[in-house]
Short mmCIF file of C-alpha atoms in Angstrom, two decimals:
data_model
loop_
_atom_site.label_atom_id
_atom_site.label_comp_id
_atom_site.label_asym_id
_atom_site.label_seq_id
_atom_site.Cartn_x
_atom_site.Cartn_y
_atom_site.Cartn_z
CA MET K 1 -22.03 23.91 -120.96
CA PHE K 2 -22.02 27.70 -121.78
CA LYS K 3 -21.41 26.93 -125.48
CA TYR K 4 -24.53 24.68 -125.53
CA VAL K 5 -26.68 27.31 -123.85
CA ILE K 6 -25.65 29.97 -126.41
CA GLN K 7 -26.32 27.70 -129.34
CA LEU K 8 -29.73 26.72 -127.90
CA ILE K 9 -30.67 30.43 -127.36
CA ILE K 10 -29.62 31.23 -130.93
CA GLY K 11 -31.60 28.24 -132.27
CA PHE K 12 -34.69 29.27 -130.21
CA LEU K 13 -34.51 32.93 -131.32
CA THR K 14 -34.18 31.84 -134.97
CA LEU K 15 -37.14 29.46 -134.50
CA LEU K 16 -39.19 32.25 -132.90
CA MET K 17 -38.41 34.80 -135.71
CA SER K 18 -39.10 32.38 -138.58
CA THR K 19 -42.27 31.14 -136.89
CA ALA K 20 -43.61 34.72 -136.57
CA ILE K 21 -42.77 35.49 -140.24
CA SER K 22 -44.25 32.18 -141.46
CA TRP K 23 -47.42 32.85 -139.49
CA TYR K 24 -47.71 36.27 -141.12
CA GLU K 25 -47.06 34.86 -144.61
CA GLY K 26 -49.64 32.07 -144.07
CA SER K 27 -52.27 34.64 -143.12
CA GLY K 28 -52.71 35.12 -146.78
CA ILE K 29 -54.99 32.12 -146.86
CA ILE K 30 -57.66 34.33 -145.47
CA GLU K 31 -58.07 36.00 -148.89
CA ASN K 32 -57.50 32.87 -150.95
CA SER K 33 -60.82 30.95 -150.63
CA LEU K 34 -59.92 28.58 -153.44
CA GLU K 35 -57.28 27.07 -151.17
CA TRP K 36 -59.53 26.58 -148.14
CA LYS K 37 -60.43 23.02 -149.21
CA HIS K 38 -56.74 21.96 -149.85
CA SER K 39 -54.72 23.93 -147.30
CA THR K 40 -56.74 23.72 -144.08
CA PRO K 41 -56.16 20.27 -142.63
CA PHE K 42 -56.31 21.49 -139.01
CA SER K 43 -59.67 23.22 -139.47
CA GLN K 44 -61.04 20.04 -141.14
CA LEU K 45 -59.61 17.91 -138.31
CA PHE K 46 -61.42 20.02 -135.77
CA ASN K 47 -64.64 19.82 -137.88
CA MET K 48 -64.73 23.66 -138.29
CA GLU K 49 -66.97 24.90 -140.98
CA LEU K 50 -65.30 27.59 -143.04
CA ASN K 51 -67.72 30.32 -143.87
CA ASN K 52 -65.14 33.10 -143.93
CA GLY K 53 -61.50 33.62 -143.38
CA GLN K 54 -61.72 34.21 -139.66
CA ASP K 55 -62.89 30.61 -139.28
CA ILE K 56 -59.56 29.13 -140.33
CA SER K 57 -57.35 27.68 -137.59
CA GLN K 58 -54.15 29.46 -136.88
CA LEU K 59 -52.15 26.33 -137.48
CA ASP K 60 -53.40 26.24 -141.11
CA TYR K 61 -51.57 29.44 -141.69
CA PHE K 62 -48.24 27.52 -141.35
CA VAL K 63 -49.54 24.84 -143.83
CA TYR K 64 -50.40 27.45 -146.40
CA ALA K 65 -47.05 29.23 -145.86
CA ALA K 66 -45.16 25.85 -146.19
CA LYS K 67 -46.96 25.03 -149.39
CA PHE K 68 -46.61 28.30 -151.25
CA GLN K 69 -43.82 30.33 -149.47
CA PRO K 70 -41.59 27.71 -148.06
CA PHE K 71 -38.49 29.81 -147.20
CA PHE K 72 -39.36 30.75 -143.59
CA PRO K 73 -41.03 27.44 -142.79
CA THR K 74 -37.82 25.75 -143.99
CA ILE K 75 -35.84 27.99 -141.65
CA MET K 76 -38.13 26.80 -138.92
CA ILE K 77 -37.50 23.17 -139.54
CA VAL K 78 -33.83 23.73 -139.92
CA SER K 79 -33.68 25.55 -136.59
CA VAL K 80 -35.59 22.74 -134.90
CA ILE K 81 -33.07 20.20 -136.34
CA TYR K 82 -30.22 22.35 -135.11
CA ILE K 83 -31.77 22.52 -131.66
CA PHE K 84 -32.15 18.73 -131.61
CA ILE K 85 -28.53 18.23 -132.68
CA VAL K 86 -27.28 20.47 -129.90
CA LEU K 87 -29.50 18.77 -127.35
CA THR K 88 -28.22 15.36 -128.49
CA PHE K 89 -24.57 16.34 -128.04
CA PHE K 90 -25.38 18.00 -124.66
CA ILE K 91 -27.13 14.88 -123.50
CA TYR K 92 -24.30 12.78 -124.88
CA ARG K 93 -22.01 14.49 -122.38
CA LEU K 94 -24.31 13.60 -119.52
CA ASN K 95 -25.52 10.09 -120.55
CA ARG K 96 -24.30 8.45 -123.72
CA GLN K 97 -27.13 5.82 -123.97
CA SER K 98 -29.85 8.53 -123.66
CA ALA K 99 -28.26 10.50 -126.50
CA ILE K 100 -28.17 7.38 -128.70
CA ILE K 101 -31.90 6.73 -127.96
CA LEU K 102 -32.78 10.28 -128.48
CA ALA K 103 -31.07 10.41 -131.90
CA GLY K 104 -32.77 7.19 -132.88
CA ILE K 105 -36.18 8.41 -131.92
CA ILE K 106 -35.67 11.73 -133.76
CA SER K 107 -34.54 9.85 -136.79
CA CYS K 108 -37.74 7.74 -136.67
CA VAL K 109 -39.90 10.79 -136.32
CA PHE K 110 -38.26 12.39 -139.26
CA ILE K 111 -38.85 9.30 -141.39
CA VAL K 112 -42.59 9.37 -140.52
CA ILE K 113 -42.77 13.09 -141.39
CA SER K 114 -40.88 12.62 -144.61
CA GLY K 115 -43.37 9.87 -145.53
CA ILE K 116 -46.22 12.44 -145.01
CA PHE K 117 -44.54 14.77 -147.55
CA PHE K 118 -43.57 12.03 -150.00
CA ASN K 119 -44.86 12.67 -153.49
CA SER K 120 -46.17 16.12 -152.72
CA SER K 121 -47.45 18.25 -155.58
CA THR K 122 -46.27 21.60 -154.16
CA ILE K 123 -42.75 23.10 -154.06
CA GLY K 124 -42.96 23.44 -150.25
CA GLY K 125 -43.98 19.87 -149.80
CA ASN K 126 -41.02 18.69 -151.90
CA VAL K 127 -38.67 20.95 -149.86
CA PHE K 128 -39.98 19.47 -146.67
CA PHE K 129 -39.72 16.00 -147.87
CA TRP K 130 -36.05 16.32 -148.71
CA ILE K 131 -35.25 18.27 -145.46
CA THR K 132 -36.91 15.62 -143.27
CA ALA K 133 -35.52 12.62 -145.25
CA VAL K 134 -31.95 13.98 -145.07
CA SER K 135 -32.46 14.82 -141.36
CA ALA K 136 -33.60 11.28 -140.70
CA ILE K 137 -30.40 10.00 -142.31
CA ILE K 138 -28.25 12.48 -140.44
CA PHE K 139 -29.81 11.49 -137.05
CA MET K 140 -29.56 7.75 -137.92
CA CYS K 141 -25.90 8.23 -138.74
CA LEU K 142 -25.46 10.29 -135.55
CA ALA K 143 -26.98 7.49 -133.35
CA ILE K 144 -24.83 4.87 -135.05
CA SER K 145 -21.64 6.98 -134.70
CA LEU K 146 -22.43 7.67 -131.05
CA ARG K 147 -22.85 3.99 -130.46
CA TYR K 148 -19.78 3.06 -132.40
CA LYS K 149 -17.75 5.72 -130.62
CA LYS K 150 -18.84 4.19 -127.28
CA LYS K 151 -17.64 0.80 -128.36
CA ILE K 152 -14.28 2.11 -129.48
CA GLN K 153 -13.77 3.83 -126.12
CA CYS K 154 -14.69 0.74 -124.23
CA LEU K 155 -12.13 -1.36 -126.31
CA TYR K 156 -9.52 1.41 -125.74
CA PHE K 157 -9.92 1.31 -121.94
CA ARG K 158 -9.84 -2.47 -121.86
CA GLN K 159 -6.56 -2.54 -123.69
CA ASN K 160 -4.96 0.06 -121.49
CA ASN K 161 -6.00 -1.62 -118.17
#
């Protein structure tokens, strides 16, 4: 259990650090008024009128950073993926069926997210598409392998009893 806690702490610290740096990098949208129309989906979702840079939603900072400076937003998503993998294996030790379901749900979520980034015109959008698409495949394979491992173990115990 201790090894899972240490890995989760490292994952969350990495997520926290990369989030802070991404937020700082994304604050550059305040000075770039030409991108307000294209990089502020959350401000537009909340029907906020953008008269100056202070009107931009803080969530839009991450969108801007992901589009034009994708390194730390990529570190954010990779640390989230790592946290999900560690949680899946931890839950697997407690309840195998729950871990299989969790891995399947995470895979479906990443499929939807990769669909959002599909055919993106920016470098950051393409990076996020590939990361989420590969992560969906990884979690799908993880769910299948956990399910298959469970069947093998059941067959093994039936033969030995």
